[in-house]
Structure formats: structure tokens, C-alpha cells
Amino acid sequence: ADHKMDFDYWEILKPYGENATMDTEVMYEMFKELCSLTFTEPVQVEEGTDTGIQDSDMGIVIEYVDTMDDTQAKSAEEADTEAEIILGKEDGKGGRYAALAGSMEEVFVLPEDTLQMIYARKPFDYILKIPALISADTLESVKISADGRTYEIKVDTAEDSYRFGKKKVEKEEFAALYQALSEIKLVSEMEQEENGGKEDPRLSVIYRRNTGDAPDVRVSYYFYDAEFDSVEIDGKERFLVRKE
């Protein structure tokens, strides 16, 4: 999509949908960890050793596109290859017994530290800790509502024109406020879902876009407790930010 930056092409469809921005540095680190797992040399397991593989309910399933059509890229739903790694017990030497589904008779030992870096991570670890990543070049306006008052910022980066209400401001003044809006950091996921009936948001920011393929985005902040506010992004309320 023209309105997206290169690193914003990745999405965590489960559980976040399109609202969260992938931290590509962490993602590529995870890819590197996955690719470091090798299954070329099975180990000799001493007779009587319980590897835990046969009765295991722990593992990793990876679905991916192994071949690419020259004329049309495939989506995640069209993955043509699947790898299932079945994990057993630790071997007592820093590794964990493992096997590939379909060839359980071959046992491998994978480094436990690497496995922990893969399966112990949570989805929240893989996203940038900002509510919404929106390039100023795609903006037509930003509407900010708080304390019963509404302010509108008009943006035209092509013409280098910025207005706070009717007041024309320099690019630096706009950039300082826009950066402040972008620096509200997500600190965690919410432990409980809201049951509805909440008050009006303490702060609401609507990003209106200047191109048809770029959707408008609404970010609203609600009272949560004495230390945190919750943030709702396009109707999805998942994360907490510090009230300060």
C-alpha cells in the first residue's frame, strides 16, 4: 500500500489485526532463531531414556509460503508448506529432545535457550510500543479532543503548510506536537476487558488521511486506574499507557 512505510508491511493478524505495528528488529531476530534450528543429525538416545516426545503436547507449528507465483504473491492463508516441531523433555545438558511430525523415530536435541526465545515470547513483545504509526505525509488533518474542547491541525507536507486551527505554524512546531502524540508508549496489554458503559475519553485523536487507500485512524484514551489509562485504537481496546 502506498501509504505504508516499508517496515509497516508486516502485521500480527492474530491477535492484533492491523492495528499494531510490528517491531521488525525483534521479528527478524525471531526468524534468525527459527532458521538456526537444524534437523540434519539425529542423536543416539540411550535405551530407557524417556524423551517425552511420544506423549508431548508442546511444540511449534510453522506455516509458510515455500514457492512464489511469478505473477501473484500468496497471502498467509495460502501457505503451501507446514513444519511441525514436537518438543519433548530437557536432556539435562541445556537442550531439549525434539522430533518432526511424521518422523517421530528420529530424535534431535535443540538448544533450550533458542527455543525459549521463540516460544516464551508473547505477541506484545513483537510490536512497537506506540498506539498508531502514521506518516505525516499521509495526513490531511489531526483532530484532538480533550476536556470538552476540540483542536484541529491541518497538514500539507507537500506544500510545507501546517495550521493549528486558523494559525499558521512552522514545521518544527507541528513536528514537536506530532512527535509528542507519537511518544505515548504502550506499557502492557490490559489484564481484563472493559464491560462497556465507560465515560467519555480523556483524550481522543483522529488522524484523517489525504489518500483514498489510507484509512482514518481514531485513538482514544480512557481512565483505567490511578496509574494507567487504557487506549482504544479504531474501536479495539487492548493496551495500557501511563497516565502521566
Coordinates of C-alpha atoms in Angstrom, one line a residue:
A1 CA 0.0 0.0 0.0
D2 CA 1.3 3.4 -0.9
H3 CA 0.5 4.9 2.4
K4 CA 2.7 2.4 4.3
M5 CA 6.3 2.6 5.1
D6 CA 8.5 -0.4 4.2
F7 CA 8.7 -1.8 7.7
D8 CA 5.0 -1.4 8.3
Y9 CA 4.1 -4.1 5.8
W10 CA 4.2 -6.8 8.4
E11 CA 1.2 -7.3 10.6
I12 CA 0.4 -9.6 13.5
L13 CA -3.1 -10.7 12.3
K14 CA -3.5 -12.8 15.4
P15 CA -4.3 -11.4 17.9
Y16 CA -3.9 -7.7 16.9
G17 CA -5.3 -7.5 13.4
E18 CA -4.0 -4.5 11.5
N19 CA -3.9 -2.1 14.5
A20 CA -0.5 -2.9 15.9
T21 CA 2.9 -2.1 14.2
M22 CA 5.4 -4.9 14.0
D23 CA 8.8 -4.3 15.6
T24 CA 10.7 -5.7 12.6
E25 CA 14.0 -5.9 14.5
V26 CA 12.5 -8.3 17.0
M27 CA 10.7 -10.2 14.2
Y28 CA 13.9 -10.8 12.2
E29 CA 15.7 -11.9 15.3
M30 CA 13.0 -14.5 15.8
F31 CA 13.3 -15.6 12.1
K32 CA 17.0 -16.0 12.7
E33 CA 16.4 -18.1 15.7
L34 CA 14.0 -20.3 13.8
C35 CA 16.5 -20.7 11.0
S36 CA 19.2 -21.8 13.4
L37 CA 17.2 -24.9 14.3
T38 CA 18.7 -27.8 12.3
F39 CA 17.4 -31.3 11.7
T40 CA 20.3 -32.9 9.9
E41 CA 21.9 -35.1 12.5
P42 CA 19.6 -37.2 14.8
V43 CA 21.1 -38.1 18.2
Q44 CA 21.5 -41.6 19.6
V45 CA 19.2 -41.9 22.6
E46 CA 20.3 -44.3 25.2
E47 CA 17.9 -47.2 25.8
G48 CA 15.4 -46.5 28.5
T49 CA 15.6 -42.7 28.1
D50 CA 12.3 -41.0 28.3
T51 CA 12.5 -38.2 25.7
G52 CA 8.9 -37.1 26.4
I53 CA 8.2 -36.8 22.7
Q54 CA 5.6 -39.6 22.3
D55 CA 3.2 -38.0 24.9
S56 CA 4.1 -34.4 24.3
D57 CA 1.5 -31.7 23.8
M58 CA 4.1 -29.0 23.3
G59 CA 5.5 -27.9 20.0
I60 CA 5.8 -25.3 17.3
V61 CA 3.9 -25.2 14.0
I62 CA 5.2 -23.0 11.2
E63 CA 3.1 -22.4 8.1
Y64 CA 4.8 -20.6 5.3
V65 CA 4.9 -20.0 1.5
D66 CA 7.7 -22.1 0.1
T67 CA 7.1 -21.2 -3.6
M68 CA 6.1 -18.0 -5.1
D69 CA 4.0 -17.5 -8.3
D70 CA 5.7 -15.1 -10.6
T71 CA 2.5 -13.1 -11.2
Q72 CA 0.8 -13.0 -7.8
A73 CA 2.1 -13.1 -4.3
K74 CA 0.5 -15.5 -2.0
S75 CA -1.2 -14.5 1.2
A76 CA -0.8 -16.0 4.7
E77 CA -3.9 -18.0 4.1
E78 CA -2.3 -19.7 1.1
A79 CA 0.7 -21.2 2.9
D80 CA 1.8 -24.2 0.9
T81 CA 4.2 -25.7 3.4
E82 CA 3.9 -26.7 7.1
A83 CA 6.6 -27.7 9.6
E84 CA 5.6 -29.1 13.0
I85 CA 8.3 -29.5 15.6
I86 CA 7.3 -31.7 18.6
L87 CA 9.1 -30.8 21.7
G88 CA 9.9 -33.3 24.5
K89 CA 11.8 -33.2 27.8
E90 CA 15.0 -31.4 28.5
D91 CA 18.1 -33.6 28.1
G92 CA 19.9 -32.2 31.2
K93 CA 22.6 -30.7 29.1
G94 CA 21.0 -27.4 28.0
G95 CA 19.0 -29.0 25.2
R96 CA 15.5 -30.4 24.6
Y97 CA 14.5 -33.5 22.8
A98 CA 12.6 -32.8 19.6
A99 CA 11.2 -34.6 16.5
L100 CA 9.5 -33.6 13.3
A101 CA 5.9 -34.7 12.9
G102 CA 5.8 -37.6 10.5
S103 CA 9.2 -39.0 11.5
M104 CA 9.0 -39.4 15.2
E105 CA 11.6 -42.2 15.2
E106 CA 14.3 -39.6 14.5
V107 CA 15.2 -37.7 17.7
F108 CA 17.1 -34.4 17.7
V109 CA 18.3 -32.2 20.5
L110 CA 17.6 -28.5 20.1
P111 CA 19.2 -25.7 22.3
E112 CA 16.7 -24.8 25.1
D113 CA 17.8 -21.2 25.1
T114 CA 16.9 -20.8 21.5
L115 CA 13.6 -22.5 22.0
Q116 CA 12.8 -20.2 24.9
M117 CA 13.4 -17.2 22.8
I118 CA 10.9 -18.5 20.3
Y119 CA 8.0 -19.9 22.3
A120 CA 8.3 -18.0 25.5
R121 CA 7.8 -14.7 23.8
K122 CA 4.3 -13.0 23.8
P123 CA 2.7 -11.2 20.9
F124 CA 3.2 -7.9 22.8
D125 CA 7.0 -8.4 22.5
Y126 CA 6.8 -8.2 18.7
I127 CA 5.1 -4.8 18.4
L128 CA 6.4 -1.2 18.5
K129 CA 5.1 0.3 21.7
I130 CA 3.2 3.1 20.1
P131 CA -0.6 3.3 19.6
A132 CA -0.5 4.2 15.9
L133 CA 2.3 4.7 13.4
I134 CA 1.1 7.2 10.8
S135 CA 3.4 9.1 8.4
A136 CA 2.8 12.8 8.3
D137 CA 3.0 12.6 4.5
T138 CA -0.4 10.7 4.5
L139 CA -2.2 13.3 6.8
E140 CA -4.8 15.8 5.8
S141 CA -5.6 16.7 9.4
V142 CA -5.4 15.7 13.1
K143 CA -8.3 16.4 15.3
I144 CA -7.6 16.4 19.1
S145 CA -10.3 16.4 21.7
A146 CA -9.8 16.8 25.4
D147 CA -11.5 18.4 28.4
G148 CA -14.6 19.2 26.3
R149 CA -12.5 21.1 23.7
T150 CA -11.5 20.2 20.2
Y151 CA -8.5 21.4 18.2
E152 CA -7.8 20.7 14.5
I153 CA -4.4 20.6 12.9
K154 CA -4.3 20.9 9.1
V155 CA -1.4 19.3 7.4
D156 CA 0.0 19.5 3.9
T157 CA 3.6 18.2 3.8
A158 CA 3.8 18.6 0.1
E159 CA 3.2 22.3 0.4
D160 CA 5.1 22.5 3.7
S161 CA 1.9 24.0 5.2
Y162 CA 0.8 23.5 8.9
R163 CA -2.0 25.1 10.8
F164 CA -3.2 24.9 14.4
G165 CA -6.8 25.9 13.9
K166 CA -6.5 29.1 11.9
K167 CA -3.0 29.8 13.0
K168 CA -0.2 29.0 10.6
V169 CA 2.8 27.4 12.3
E170 CA 6.3 26.4 11.3
K171 CA 7.0 22.8 10.5
E172 CA 9.2 22.5 13.7
E173 CA 6.2 23.4 15.9
F174 CA 4.0 20.9 14.2
A175 CA 6.7 18.2 14.4
A176 CA 7.1 18.7 18.1
L177 CA 3.4 18.2 18.8
Y178 CA 3.2 15.3 16.4
Q179 CA 6.1 13.6 18.0
A180 CA 4.6 14.1 21.4
L181 CA 1.4 12.3 20.2
S182 CA 3.6 9.5 18.9
E183 CA 5.6 9.1 22.0
I184 CA 2.8 7.9 24.2
K185 CA 4.1 4.5 24.9
L186 CA 2.2 1.2 25.4
V187 CA 3.4 -0.4 28.6
S188 CA 1.3 -3.6 28.6
E189 CA -1.8 -5.4 27.5
M190 CA -4.9 -5.0 29.6
E191 CA -5.5 -7.8 32.0
Q192 CA -9.3 -7.5 31.8
E193 CA -11.6 -6.4 29.1
E194 CA -13.9 -3.4 29.6
N195 CA -17.6 -4.2 30.1
G196 CA -18.8 -1.1 28.4
G197 CA -20.6 1.9 29.9
K198 CA -17.4 3.8 30.3
E199 CA -17.1 7.6 30.4
D200 CA -16.0 9.8 27.5
P201 CA -12.3 9.5 26.6
R202 CA -9.9 11.7 28.4
L203 CA -8.2 12.3 25.1
S204 CA -9.2 11.4 21.6
V205 CA -7.1 11.8 18.4
I206 CA -8.4 11.3 14.9
Y207 CA -5.9 11.1 12.1
R208 CA -7.6 11.9 8.8
R209 CA -5.8 10.8 5.7
N210 CA -5.2 12.5 2.3
T211 CA -5.4 9.4 0.1
G212 CA -8.2 7.0 -0.5
D213 CA -6.4 3.8 0.2
A214 CA -5.2 5.0 3.7
P215 CA -7.9 4.6 6.4
D216 CA -8.6 7.2 9.0
V217 CA -7.5 6.2 12.5
R218 CA -9.0 7.1 15.8
V219 CA -7.0 6.7 19.1
S220 CA -8.9 7.3 22.4
Y221 CA -7.6 7.2 25.9
Y222 CA -9.8 6.2 28.9
F223 CA -9.5 6.3 32.6
Y224 CA -8.3 2.8 33.8
D225 CA -6.9 3.2 37.3
A226 CA -4.7 5.5 39.4
E227 CA -1.6 4.8 37.4
F228 CA -2.7 3.8 33.9
D229 CA -5.2 4.8 31.1
S230 CA -6.4 2.4 28.5
V231 CA -6.0 3.1 24.8
E232 CA -8.6 2.2 22.2
I233 CA -7.4 2.1 18.6
D234 CA -10.2 2.0 16.0
G235 CA -12.6 0.5 18.5
K236 CA -10.2 -2.1 19.8
E237 CA -9.2 -1.6 23.5
R238 CA -6.2 -3.8 24.3
F239 CA -3.4 -1.8 25.8
L240 CA -2.4 0.4 28.8
V241 CA -0.4 3.6 28.8
R242 CA 0.9 5.6 31.8
K243 CA -1.5 8.2 32.9
E244 CA 1.3 10.8 33.2

